[in-house]
Short mmCIF file of C-alpha atoms and ligand atoms in Angstrom, two decimals:
data_model
loop_
_atom_site.label_atom_id
_atom_site.label_comp_id
_atom_site.label_asym_id
_atom_site.label_seq_id
_atom_site.Cartn_x
_atom_site.Cartn_y
_atom_site.Cartn_z
CA UNK A 5 -79.12 16.19 26.77
CA UNK A 6 -75.48 14.67 26.30
CA UNK A 7 -71.93 16.71 25.25
CA UNK A 8 -70.98 16.03 20.84
CA UNK A 9 -67.80 15.82 20.82
CA UNK A 10 -65.63 15.00 17.80
CA UNK A 11 -62.36 12.45 16.91
CA UNK A 12 -60.28 12.82 14.61
CA UNK A 13 -58.97 8.89 15.00
CA UNK A 14 -60.33 5.16 16.64
CA UNK A 15 -58.78 5.06 19.67
CA UNK A 16 -59.14 1.31 21.93
CA UNK A 17 -62.22 0.41 21.43
CA UNK A 18 -63.35 0.89 25.08
CA UNK A 19 -61.77 4.01 25.48
CA UNK A 20 -64.53 4.68 22.63
CA UNK A 21 -66.91 2.80 24.19
CA UNK A 22 -66.69 4.78 27.13
CA UNK A 23 -66.65 7.88 25.32
CA UNK A 24 -70.09 6.78 23.28
CA UNK A 25 -71.55 6.10 26.79
CA UNK A 26 -71.31 10.10 27.84
CA UNK A 27 -71.57 11.96 24.51
CA UNK A 28 -72.52 11.30 20.42
CA UNK A 29 -69.35 10.83 18.58
CA UNK A 30 -68.42 12.38 15.25
CA UNK A 31 -66.43 10.70 13.45
CA UNK A 32 -63.90 12.32 11.88
CA UNK A 33 -62.68 9.82 9.24
CA UNK A 34 -65.40 7.44 9.20
CA UNK A 35 -67.06 10.70 7.80
CA UNK A 36 -68.66 10.24 3.72
CA UNK A 37 -67.20 13.42 3.33
CA UNK A 38 -65.26 15.86 6.90
CA UNK A 39 -66.24 19.37 4.95
CA UNK A 40 -70.08 18.20 5.32
CA UNK A 41 -69.97 16.80 8.37
CA UNK A 42 -67.37 19.36 10.08
CA UNK A 43 -70.61 22.06 8.56
CA UNK A 44 -73.01 20.25 10.05
CA UNK A 45 -71.76 20.45 14.01
CA UNK A 46 -69.97 23.54 13.42
CA UNK A 47 -72.58 24.62 15.76
CA UNK A 48 -72.74 21.79 17.84
CA UNK A 49 -69.01 20.08 18.69
CA UNK A 50 -67.19 22.16 21.97
CA UNK A 51 -64.78 18.92 22.79
CA UNK A 52 -61.96 17.54 19.73
CA UNK A 53 -60.25 14.34 20.83
CA UNK A 54 -57.35 12.32 18.70
CA UNK A 55 -54.00 10.57 18.96
CA UNK A 56 -50.50 11.96 19.32
CA UNK A 57 -49.82 11.46 14.99
CA UNK A 58 -53.36 12.83 13.71
CA UNK A 59 -53.11 16.08 15.98
CA UNK A 60 -55.38 18.95 15.27
CA UNK A 61 -54.94 21.96 11.96
CA UNK A 62 -56.70 24.56 12.02
CA UNK A 63 -58.51 24.37 9.47
CA UNK A 64 -60.49 21.93 11.18
CA UNK A 65 -60.72 24.23 14.38
CA UNK A 66 -62.09 26.79 12.73
CA UNK A 67 -64.77 25.19 11.53
CA UNK A 68 -66.11 24.62 14.92
CA UNK A 69 -66.41 27.70 16.59
CA UNK A 70 -67.51 26.18 20.14
CA UNK A 71 -64.75 23.89 20.64
CA UNK A 72 -63.00 24.75 24.14
CA UNK A 73 -60.60 21.19 24.49
CA UNK A 74 -58.08 19.65 22.59
CA UNK A 75 -57.82 16.11 25.12
CA UNK A 76 -55.07 14.34 23.27
CA UNK A 77 -54.49 10.57 23.52
CA UNK A 78 -50.69 10.25 23.26
CA UNK A 79 -48.12 13.46 25.31
CA UNK A 80 -46.71 14.35 21.93
CA UNK A 81 -48.95 17.14 21.24
CA UNK A 82 -47.08 18.46 18.32
CA UNK A 83 -49.33 17.75 15.45
CA UNK A 84 -52.00 19.80 17.47
CA UNK A 85 -52.36 22.93 16.23
CA UNK A 86 -50.87 24.97 19.59
CA UNK A 87 -50.52 28.59 18.05
CA UNK A 88 -54.83 28.04 16.77
CA UNK A 89 -55.10 26.83 20.61
CA UNK A 90 -53.53 29.44 22.71
CA UNK A 91 -55.15 32.22 20.14
CA UNK A 92 -59.13 30.79 20.58
CA UNK A 93 -58.59 29.61 23.52
CA UNK A 94 -59.12 26.37 23.90
CA UNK A 95 -57.53 23.80 26.13
CA UNK A 96 -54.83 21.03 25.32
CA UNK A 97 -55.52 18.14 27.61
CA UNK A 98 -52.36 15.05 26.98
CA UNK A 99 -51.39 11.91 29.04
CA UNK A 100 -48.25 12.55 30.20
CA UNK A 101 -46.04 9.86 32.05
CA UNK A 102 -48.20 6.40 32.44
CA UNK A 103 -46.70 5.46 29.22
CA UNK A 104 -43.07 6.56 29.99
CA UNK A 105 -42.65 2.69 31.56
CA UNK A 106 -43.39 1.48 28.42
CA UNK A 107 -41.92 3.63 26.04
CA UNK A 108 -38.59 3.13 28.04
CA UNK A 109 -38.98 -0.10 27.61
CA UNK A 110 -38.87 -0.25 23.97
CA UNK A 111 -36.29 1.78 24.04
CA UNK A 112 -33.63 -1.04 25.92
CA UNK A 113 -35.41 -3.16 24.01
CA UNK A 114 -34.45 -1.58 20.73
CA UNK A 115 -31.17 -1.19 22.37
CA UNK A 116 -30.74 -4.71 22.48
CA UNK A 117 -31.57 -5.39 19.26
CA UNK A 118 -29.53 -3.19 17.08
CA UNK A 119 -26.38 -3.98 19.28
CA UNK A 120 -27.16 -8.04 19.56
CA UNK A 121 -28.41 -7.65 15.69
CA UNK A 122 -31.39 -10.07 17.00
CA UNK A 123 -33.74 -9.60 13.89
CA UNK A 124 -31.50 -10.23 11.33
CA UNK A 125 -30.49 -13.94 14.30
CA UNK A 126 -34.04 -14.48 13.94
CA UNK A 127 -34.49 -14.53 10.01
CA UNK A 128 -30.97 -16.91 10.37
CA UNK A 129 -32.38 -18.82 12.59
CA UNK A 130 -35.89 -19.06 10.88
CA UNK A 131 -35.00 -19.63 7.44
CA UNK A 132 -31.76 -22.31 8.38
CA UNK A 133 -28.69 -20.82 7.54
CA UNK A 134 -27.17 -21.73 10.71
CA UNK A 135 -28.17 -25.70 10.01
CA UNK A 136 -26.34 -24.06 7.09
CA UNK A 137 -23.40 -21.94 7.31
CA UNK A 138 -22.74 -22.31 11.01
CA UNK A 139 -22.48 -20.16 13.34
CA UNK A 140 -23.22 -16.14 13.06
CA UNK A 141 -21.01 -13.55 12.90
CA UNK A 142 -20.19 -11.35 16.59
CA UNK A 143 -22.02 -8.75 17.19
CA UNK A 144 -21.31 -6.42 20.20
CA UNK A 145 -22.08 -5.87 23.60
CA UNK A 146 -24.38 -2.92 25.62
CA UNK A 147 -23.33 -3.53 29.13
CA UNK A 148 -20.56 -0.89 30.42
CA UNK A 149 -20.70 1.03 27.60
CA UNK A 150 -22.45 4.43 27.36
CA UNK A 151 -25.79 6.44 26.49
CA UNK A 152 -26.43 10.06 25.84
CA UNK A 153 -30.82 10.18 26.37
CA UNK A 154 -30.97 13.71 24.09
CA UNK A 155 -34.43 15.03 26.38
CA UNK A 156 -34.59 13.79 30.11
CA UNK A 157 -38.05 14.16 30.46
CA UNK A 158 -40.05 11.30 32.52
CA UNK A 159 -39.49 9.14 29.24
CA UNK A 160 -36.00 9.94 29.19
CA UNK A 161 -35.71 9.42 33.61
CA UNK A 162 -37.60 6.05 32.73
CA UNK A 163 -34.34 5.13 30.40
CA UNK A 164 -31.93 6.17 32.43
CA UNK A 165 -32.91 4.30 35.65
CA UNK A 166 -32.91 1.32 33.45
CA UNK A 167 -29.82 1.34 31.47
CA UNK A 168 -28.20 1.39 35.38
CA UNK A 169 -29.05 -1.95 35.46
CA UNK A 170 -27.40 -2.53 31.96
CA UNK A 171 -24.19 -0.54 33.83
CA UNK A 172 -24.17 1.78 31.37
CA UNK A 173 -22.62 5.54 31.99
CA UNK A 174 -25.42 7.23 31.55
CA UNK A 175 -25.27 11.34 30.04
CA UNK A 176 -28.29 13.53 29.12
CA UNK A 177 -28.72 16.32 26.95
CA UNK A 178 -31.51 19.03 27.92
CA UNK A 179 -32.66 22.42 28.11
CA UNK A 180 -32.01 23.05 31.29
CA UNK A 181 -29.97 20.32 33.82
CA UNK A 182 -31.97 18.93 36.10
CA UNK A 183 -31.50 18.91 39.59
CA UNK A 184 -32.64 15.91 40.49
CA UNK A 185 -31.22 13.33 38.15
CA UNK A 186 -27.24 12.85 39.10
CA UNK A 187 -26.00 11.85 34.92
CA UNK A 188 -23.49 13.45 33.49
CA UNK A 189 -25.36 16.94 31.71
CA UNK A 190 -24.52 18.18 28.38
CA UNK A 191 -25.82 21.61 27.02
CA UNK A 192 -25.44 20.48 23.36
CA UNK A 193 -26.92 17.71 21.32
CA UNK A 194 -23.04 17.67 19.54
CA UNK A 195 -20.46 17.25 21.79
CA UNK A 196 -22.63 14.02 23.69
CA UNK A 197 -22.88 11.74 20.42
CA UNK A 198 -19.57 12.25 20.71
CA UNK A 199 -18.90 10.60 23.50
CA UNK A 200 -21.26 8.56 23.94
CA UNK A 201 -22.21 4.22 22.01
CA UNK A 202 -25.53 5.26 22.75
CA UNK A 203 -27.61 8.04 21.30
CA UNK A 204 -31.35 8.34 22.83
CA UNK A 205 -33.55 9.76 21.68
CA UNK A 206 -36.13 10.66 24.12
CA UNK A 207 -36.79 14.90 23.56
CA UNK A 208 -39.98 16.36 23.30
CA UNK A 209 -40.35 17.59 19.25
CA UNK A 210 -41.05 20.99 18.28
CA UNK A 211 -40.05 23.94 15.99
CA UNK A 212 -36.07 23.82 18.15
CA UNK A 213 -35.83 19.95 18.24
CA UNK A 214 -37.37 19.90 14.15
CA UNK A 215 -34.36 17.84 12.64
CA UNK A 216 -31.87 18.32 15.35
CA UNK A 217 -29.88 14.74 14.56
CA UNK A 218 -28.21 16.34 11.70
CA UNK A 219 -25.18 15.04 9.71
CA UNK A 220 -22.75 16.37 11.28
CA UNK A 221 -24.03 14.80 15.19
CA UNK A 222 -23.74 11.03 12.89
CA UNK A 223 -20.56 11.93 12.25
CA UNK A 224 -20.34 12.85 16.25
CA UNK A 225 -21.92 9.79 17.14
CA UNK A 226 -18.91 7.97 14.98
CA UNK A 227 -18.62 3.98 13.14
CA UNK A 228 -19.88 2.81 16.98
CA UNK A 229 -22.35 4.64 17.81
CA UNK A 230 -26.14 3.55 17.53
CA UNK A 231 -28.91 6.22 17.38
CA UNK A 232 -31.50 5.47 18.90
CA UNK A 233 -35.07 7.23 18.14
CA UNK A 234 -38.54 6.60 20.13
CA UNK A 235 -39.76 9.41 20.36
CA UNK A 236 -40.34 11.53 16.89
CA UNK A 237 -38.93 11.59 12.83
CA UNK A 238 -39.19 15.17 13.02
CA UNK A 239 -36.03 15.36 15.03
CA UNK A 240 -34.30 13.46 12.53
CA UNK A 241 -32.64 14.72 8.95
CA UNK A 242 -34.16 11.07 7.66
CA UNK A 243 -31.30 11.47 3.98
CA UNK A 244 -29.15 12.46 6.37
CA UNK A 245 -29.80 9.12 8.62
CA UNK A 246 -30.10 7.01 5.80
CA UNK A 247 -26.17 8.24 4.27
CA UNK A 248 -25.15 7.85 7.37
CA UNK A 249 -26.52 3.80 7.39
CA UNK A 250 -25.17 3.00 4.07
CA UNK A 251 -21.03 5.08 4.27
CA UNK A 252 -20.56 2.85 8.02
CA UNK A 253 -20.65 7.15 9.66
CA UNK A 254 -22.53 5.55 11.77
CA UNK A 255 -22.93 1.70 12.83
CA UNK A 256 -26.34 0.85 13.21
CA UNK A 257 -31.08 2.96 14.38
CA UNK A 258 -32.85 1.50 15.92
CA UNK A 259 -36.52 3.29 14.92
CA UNK A 260 -40.14 3.58 15.75
CA UNK A 261 -41.04 6.55 14.41
CA UNK A 262 -40.32 8.19 10.75
CA UNK A 263 -41.01 11.40 9.59
CA UNK A 264 -44.07 10.86 7.70
CA UNK A 265 -45.90 8.00 9.37
CA UNK A 266 -47.38 5.61 7.78
CA UNK A 267 -44.75 6.17 5.12
CA UNK A 268 -40.72 4.05 6.05
CA UNK A 269 -38.46 5.00 2.86
CA UNK A 270 -37.49 1.99 1.41
CA UNK A 271 -33.73 2.80 1.51
CA UNK A 272 -34.71 2.11 4.83
CA UNK A 273 -36.64 -0.50 5.23
CA UNK A 274 -33.29 -2.46 2.87
CA UNK A 275 -30.97 -2.35 4.91
CA UNK A 276 -30.04 -5.01 8.08
CA UNK A 277 -28.39 -2.43 10.02
CA UNK A 278 -31.65 -0.68 11.07
CA UNK A 279 -34.27 -2.67 13.28
CA UNK A 280 -37.38 -0.40 12.89
CA UNK A 281 -41.17 -1.27 14.87
CA UNK A 282 -44.80 0.20 13.26
CA UNK A 283 -44.03 4.09 16.05
CA UNK A 284 -45.72 0.73 18.91
CA UNK A 285 -43.00 1.87 22.39
CA UNK A 286 -46.80 3.25 24.24
CA UNK A 287 -48.48 -0.08 22.07
CA UNK A 288 -49.70 -1.84 25.20
CA UNK A 289 -53.13 -2.97 26.51
CA UNK A 290 -52.24 -1.31 29.84
CA UNK A 291 -50.42 1.66 29.13
CA UNK A 292 -53.18 2.61 26.25
CA UNK A 293 -56.01 1.63 29.04
CA UNK A 294 -54.47 4.10 30.85
CA UNK A 295 -54.22 6.40 28.38
CA UNK A 296 -58.06 6.30 27.91
CA UNK A 297 -58.10 7.39 31.35
CA UNK A 298 -57.15 9.95 30.79
CA UNK A 299 -58.03 11.20 28.35
CA UNK A 300 -62.19 10.93 29.49
CA UNK A 301 -61.03 12.22 32.73
CA UNK A 302 -60.04 15.64 31.40
CA UNK A 303 -63.29 15.62 28.86
CA UNK A 304 -65.87 14.69 31.94
CA UNK A 305 -63.95 17.92 33.70
CA UNK A 306 -63.90 19.79 31.49
CA UNK A 307 -67.58 19.49 30.55
CA UNK A 308 -67.95 20.26 34.25
CA UNK A 309 -66.25 22.92 34.94
CA UNK A 310 -63.19 21.19 37.13
CA UNK A 311 -59.98 22.13 36.57
CA UNK A 312 -58.24 19.33 34.37
CA UNK A 313 -56.48 16.23 35.35
CA UNK A 314 -53.23 16.54 32.50
CA UNK A 315 -53.77 19.78 30.38
CA UNK A 316 -50.12 20.78 28.23
CA UNK A 317 -48.26 23.69 29.19
CA UNK A 318 -47.51 25.64 27.07
C1 LIG B 404 -48.98 6.79 20.18
C2 LIG B 404 -47.26 8.79 21.04
O1 LIG B 404 -48.61 6.37 18.97
O2 LIG B 404 -47.52 9.56 22.79
C3 LIG B 404 -46.91 9.83 21.85
O3 LIG B 404 -47.48 11.23 21.33
O4 LIG B 404 -46.85 9.40 19.81
C4 LIG B 404 -48.02 7.77 21.22
O5 LIG B 404 -48.39 7.28 22.16
C5 LIG B 404 -50.25 7.42 19.65
O6 LIG B 404 -50.62 9.23 20.26
C6 LIG B 404 -51.53 6.54 20.03
O7 LIG B 404 -51.98 6.90 18.65
#
């Protein structure tokens, strides 16, 4: 008899095929009546699979008393009700490390895109403004400048390694100083923001990082500073960021993530000193496949009663 799992949202097709081959998969996102589905599968399902953005709420887990694992297709577990999982003895797994290289690549791409104004330059070329108006205005260089990384986990480390190739002075701010990292350490985000040209957010979302990027930090980053976010929108006070971009308090921002995805504030879309991406830092075929394999491995170990590969340590 196949074990039964609940899938909260669609994953890469090939990963869903692997899940279908081993389990009876109930699709929450496809259910005509999600409540009815939960009632029907309440006694049958012992695992939930979800992605980083969607997570799973206590209201769903409460209806599934036999669930003992939530396997997240993503590194961020902020959308999973961790307090409920702890209380109910539910293990949580995520997909760390395998996506760090892609997220770091996108952070570098965003830094270049915003400082060299590459998106506006693309429109300038396509729309024939080069012929009509001549050369575009000069932009600012990236190499040789300074960067501060907020959150020095595996993604932060990979960003720092890449920036070394741009001859940049790279500092970081983390809960703790890392003994294996030689970059300059700041305990205070505002102090670091005051001394760098690029402030890059790579910290995990949690209650302690919510809106950590506020008006004061943006003020400290200053009129020549750029903000880059490849973490979660919840780390930024979006209202304060929009004001800072409109008033020139900071020079620009490049954002892959937003507070209320997939909704992006109109005010951000109207600004020309921002580069916007649809939360796609880990969205390559290679990485999404590796993330999927970790989900599949964690589930099969769970059902075989073997140690999990990447249990999220709370
Ligand atoms: C994905 C992410 O967007 O890893 C995360 O936390 O946000 C992303 O990698 C998502 O989980 C996949 O849908």
